[in-house]
CSV table of C-alpha atoms in Angstrom, one decimal:
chain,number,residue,atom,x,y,z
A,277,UNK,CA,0.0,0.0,0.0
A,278,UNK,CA,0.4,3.6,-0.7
A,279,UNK,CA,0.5,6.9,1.1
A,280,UNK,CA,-1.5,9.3,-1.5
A,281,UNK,CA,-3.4,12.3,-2.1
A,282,UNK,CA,-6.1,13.0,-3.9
A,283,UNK,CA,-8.6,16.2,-4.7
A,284,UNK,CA,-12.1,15.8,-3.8
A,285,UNK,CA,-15.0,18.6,-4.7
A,286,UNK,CA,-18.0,18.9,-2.7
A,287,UNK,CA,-20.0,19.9,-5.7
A,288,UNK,CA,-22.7,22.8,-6.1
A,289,UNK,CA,-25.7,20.2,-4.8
A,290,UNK,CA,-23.9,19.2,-2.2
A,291,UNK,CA,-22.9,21.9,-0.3
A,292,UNK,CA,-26.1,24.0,-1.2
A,293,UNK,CA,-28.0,21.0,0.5
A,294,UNK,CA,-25.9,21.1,3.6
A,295,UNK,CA,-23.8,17.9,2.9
A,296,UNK,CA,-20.5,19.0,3.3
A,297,UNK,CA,-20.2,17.2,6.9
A,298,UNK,CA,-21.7,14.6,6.3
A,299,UNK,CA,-19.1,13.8,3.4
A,300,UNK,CA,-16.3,14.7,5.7
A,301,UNK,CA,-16.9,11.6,7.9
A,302,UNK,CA,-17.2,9.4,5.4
A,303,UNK,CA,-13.8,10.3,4.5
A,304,UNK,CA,-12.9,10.1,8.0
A,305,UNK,CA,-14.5,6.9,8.7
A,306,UNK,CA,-12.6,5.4,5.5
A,307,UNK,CA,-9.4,6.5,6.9
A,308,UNK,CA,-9.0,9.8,5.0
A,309,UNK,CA,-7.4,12.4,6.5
A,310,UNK,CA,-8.8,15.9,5.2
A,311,UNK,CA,-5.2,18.3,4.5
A,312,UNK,CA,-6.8,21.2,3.0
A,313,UNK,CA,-10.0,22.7,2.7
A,314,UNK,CA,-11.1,25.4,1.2
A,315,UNK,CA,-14.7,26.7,0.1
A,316,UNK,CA,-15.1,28.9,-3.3
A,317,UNK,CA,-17.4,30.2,-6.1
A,318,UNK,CA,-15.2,28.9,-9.7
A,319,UNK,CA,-15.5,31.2,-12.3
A,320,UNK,CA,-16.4,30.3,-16.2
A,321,UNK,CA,-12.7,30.5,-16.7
A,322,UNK,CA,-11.6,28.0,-13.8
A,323,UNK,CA,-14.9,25.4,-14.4
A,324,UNK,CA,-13.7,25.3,-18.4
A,325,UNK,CA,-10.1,24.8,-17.4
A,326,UNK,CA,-10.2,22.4,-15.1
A,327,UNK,CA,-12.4,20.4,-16.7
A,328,UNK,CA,-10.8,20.9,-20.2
A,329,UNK,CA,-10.9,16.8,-20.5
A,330,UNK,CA,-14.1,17.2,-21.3
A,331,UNK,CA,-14.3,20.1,-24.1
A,332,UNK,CA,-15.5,18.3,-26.9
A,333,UNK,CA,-18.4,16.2,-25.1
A,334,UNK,CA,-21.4,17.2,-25.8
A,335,UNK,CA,-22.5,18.1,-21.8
A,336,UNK,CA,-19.5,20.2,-21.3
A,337,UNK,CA,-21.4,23.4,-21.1
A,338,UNK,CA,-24.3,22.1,-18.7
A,339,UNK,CA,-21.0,21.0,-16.9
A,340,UNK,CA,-19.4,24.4,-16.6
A,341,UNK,CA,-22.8,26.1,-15.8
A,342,UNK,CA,-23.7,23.8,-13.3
A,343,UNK,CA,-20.3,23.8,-11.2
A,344,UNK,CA,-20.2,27.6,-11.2
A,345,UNK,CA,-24.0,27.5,-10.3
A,346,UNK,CA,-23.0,28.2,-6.5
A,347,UNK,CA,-19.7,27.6,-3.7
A,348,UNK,CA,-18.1,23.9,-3.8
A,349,UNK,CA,-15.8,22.7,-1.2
A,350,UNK,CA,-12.5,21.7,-2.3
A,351,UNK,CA,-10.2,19.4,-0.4
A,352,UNK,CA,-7.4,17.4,-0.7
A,353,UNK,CA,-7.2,13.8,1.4
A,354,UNK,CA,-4.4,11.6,2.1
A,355,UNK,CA,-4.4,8.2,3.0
A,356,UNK,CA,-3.0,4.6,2.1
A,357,UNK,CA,-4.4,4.2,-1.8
A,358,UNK,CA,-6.3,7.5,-1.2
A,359,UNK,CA,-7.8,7.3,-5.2
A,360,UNK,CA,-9.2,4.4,-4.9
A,361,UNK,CA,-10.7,4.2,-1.4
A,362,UNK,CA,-12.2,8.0,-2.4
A,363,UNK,CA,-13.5,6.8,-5.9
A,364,UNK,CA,-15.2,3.6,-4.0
A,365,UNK,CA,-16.6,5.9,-1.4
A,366,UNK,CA,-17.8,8.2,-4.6
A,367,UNK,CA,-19.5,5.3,-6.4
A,368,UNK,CA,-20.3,5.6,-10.0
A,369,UNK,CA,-21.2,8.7,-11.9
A,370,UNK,CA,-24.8,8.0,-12.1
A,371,UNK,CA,-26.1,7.5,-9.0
A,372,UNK,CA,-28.6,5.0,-9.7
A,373,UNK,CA,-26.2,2.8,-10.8
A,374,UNK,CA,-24.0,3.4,-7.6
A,375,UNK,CA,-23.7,1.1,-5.0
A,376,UNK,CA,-25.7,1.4,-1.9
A,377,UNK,CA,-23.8,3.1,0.7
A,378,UNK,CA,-21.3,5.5,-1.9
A,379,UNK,CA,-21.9,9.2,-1.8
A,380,UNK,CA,-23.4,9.2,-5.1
A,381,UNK,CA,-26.3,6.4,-4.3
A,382,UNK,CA,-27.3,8.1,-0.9
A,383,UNK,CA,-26.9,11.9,-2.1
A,384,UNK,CA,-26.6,12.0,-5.9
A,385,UNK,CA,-29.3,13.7,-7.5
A,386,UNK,CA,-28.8,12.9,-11.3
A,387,UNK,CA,-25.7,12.0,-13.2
A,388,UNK,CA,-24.4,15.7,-13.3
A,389,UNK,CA,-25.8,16.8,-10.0
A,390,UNK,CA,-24.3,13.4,-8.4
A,391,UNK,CA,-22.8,15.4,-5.3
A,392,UNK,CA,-18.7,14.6,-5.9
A,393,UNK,CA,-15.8,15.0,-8.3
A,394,UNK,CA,-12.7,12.8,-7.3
A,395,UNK,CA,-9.5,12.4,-9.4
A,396,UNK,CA,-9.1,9.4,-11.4
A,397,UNK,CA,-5.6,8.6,-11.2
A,398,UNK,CA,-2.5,9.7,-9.0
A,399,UNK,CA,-1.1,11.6,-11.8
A,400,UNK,CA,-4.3,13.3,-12.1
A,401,UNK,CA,-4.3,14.0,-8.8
A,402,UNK,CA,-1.0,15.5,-8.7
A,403,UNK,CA,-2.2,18.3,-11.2
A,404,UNK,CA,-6.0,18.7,-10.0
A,405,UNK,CA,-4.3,19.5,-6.1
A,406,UNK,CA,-2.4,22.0,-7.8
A,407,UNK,CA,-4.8,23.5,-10.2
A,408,UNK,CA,-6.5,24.7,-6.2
A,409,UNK,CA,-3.8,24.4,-3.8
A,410,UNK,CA,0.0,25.4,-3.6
A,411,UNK,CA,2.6,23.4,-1.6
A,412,UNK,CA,1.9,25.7,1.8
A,413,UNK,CA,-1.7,25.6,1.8
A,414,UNK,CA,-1.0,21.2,2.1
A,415,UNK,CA,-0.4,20.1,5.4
A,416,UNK,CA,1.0,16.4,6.4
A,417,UNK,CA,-1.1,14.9,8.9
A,418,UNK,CA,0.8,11.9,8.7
A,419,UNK,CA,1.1,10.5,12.3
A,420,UNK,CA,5.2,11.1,13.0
């Protein structure tokens, strides 16, 4: 096993509904450790940037609209294979094709509004932490 890092967004339904702690202790329950946090409103500019991957598919504009439809809460977690254990606690994109118990089955109201974002990789997760946070904004909460 690992030590990793990984971004997570609390997406626009999600924090508009109040969900933000309950998300957090799933994390913590999973054995994520939450090293940064911060809430914020993305612009058009930052929603069609970071989500460039995306550009030529055909909901990338319901996409953009939607994440800068209201604040998301960004974080970055760490943990032993910290991708995976977040993308399992995500479930898939579609919440009705989730499994019961992810974020997405319990909170996820449709396959955009499905409550997270997680990185897909650890490379990708390498440049999504940095497209929000510099080095000194990261702490290490690893137990010394």
């Amino acid at each position: 096993m690992s030590l990793e890092r990984t971004l997570s967004i609390i997406k626009p339904d999600g924090v508009a509904r109040d969900r933000i702690g309950s998300v957090y202790d799933r994390f913590e329950r999973a054995g994520l450790r939450i090293v940064a946090a911060r809430m914020l409103e993305l612009s058009r500019a930052q929603a069609e940037s970071f989500y460039a991957v995306h550009q030529k598919r055909p909901f990338f504009q319901s996409l953009v609209a939607y994440m800068t439809s209201g604040p998301v809460m960004v974080q970055v977690l760490e943990g032993e294979e910290a991708v995976q254990k977040n993308r399992d606690l995500m479930g898939a994109t579609d919440p009705a094709k989730a499994a019961p118990g992810t974020l997405r089955r319990d909170w996820g109201e449709s396959i955009e509004r499905n409550l997270v974002h997680g990185s897909d990789s650890p490379a990708n997760a390498l440049c999504e932490i940095a497209f929000f946070f510099g080095e000194i904004d990261v702490f290490s909460r690893t137990p010394r």
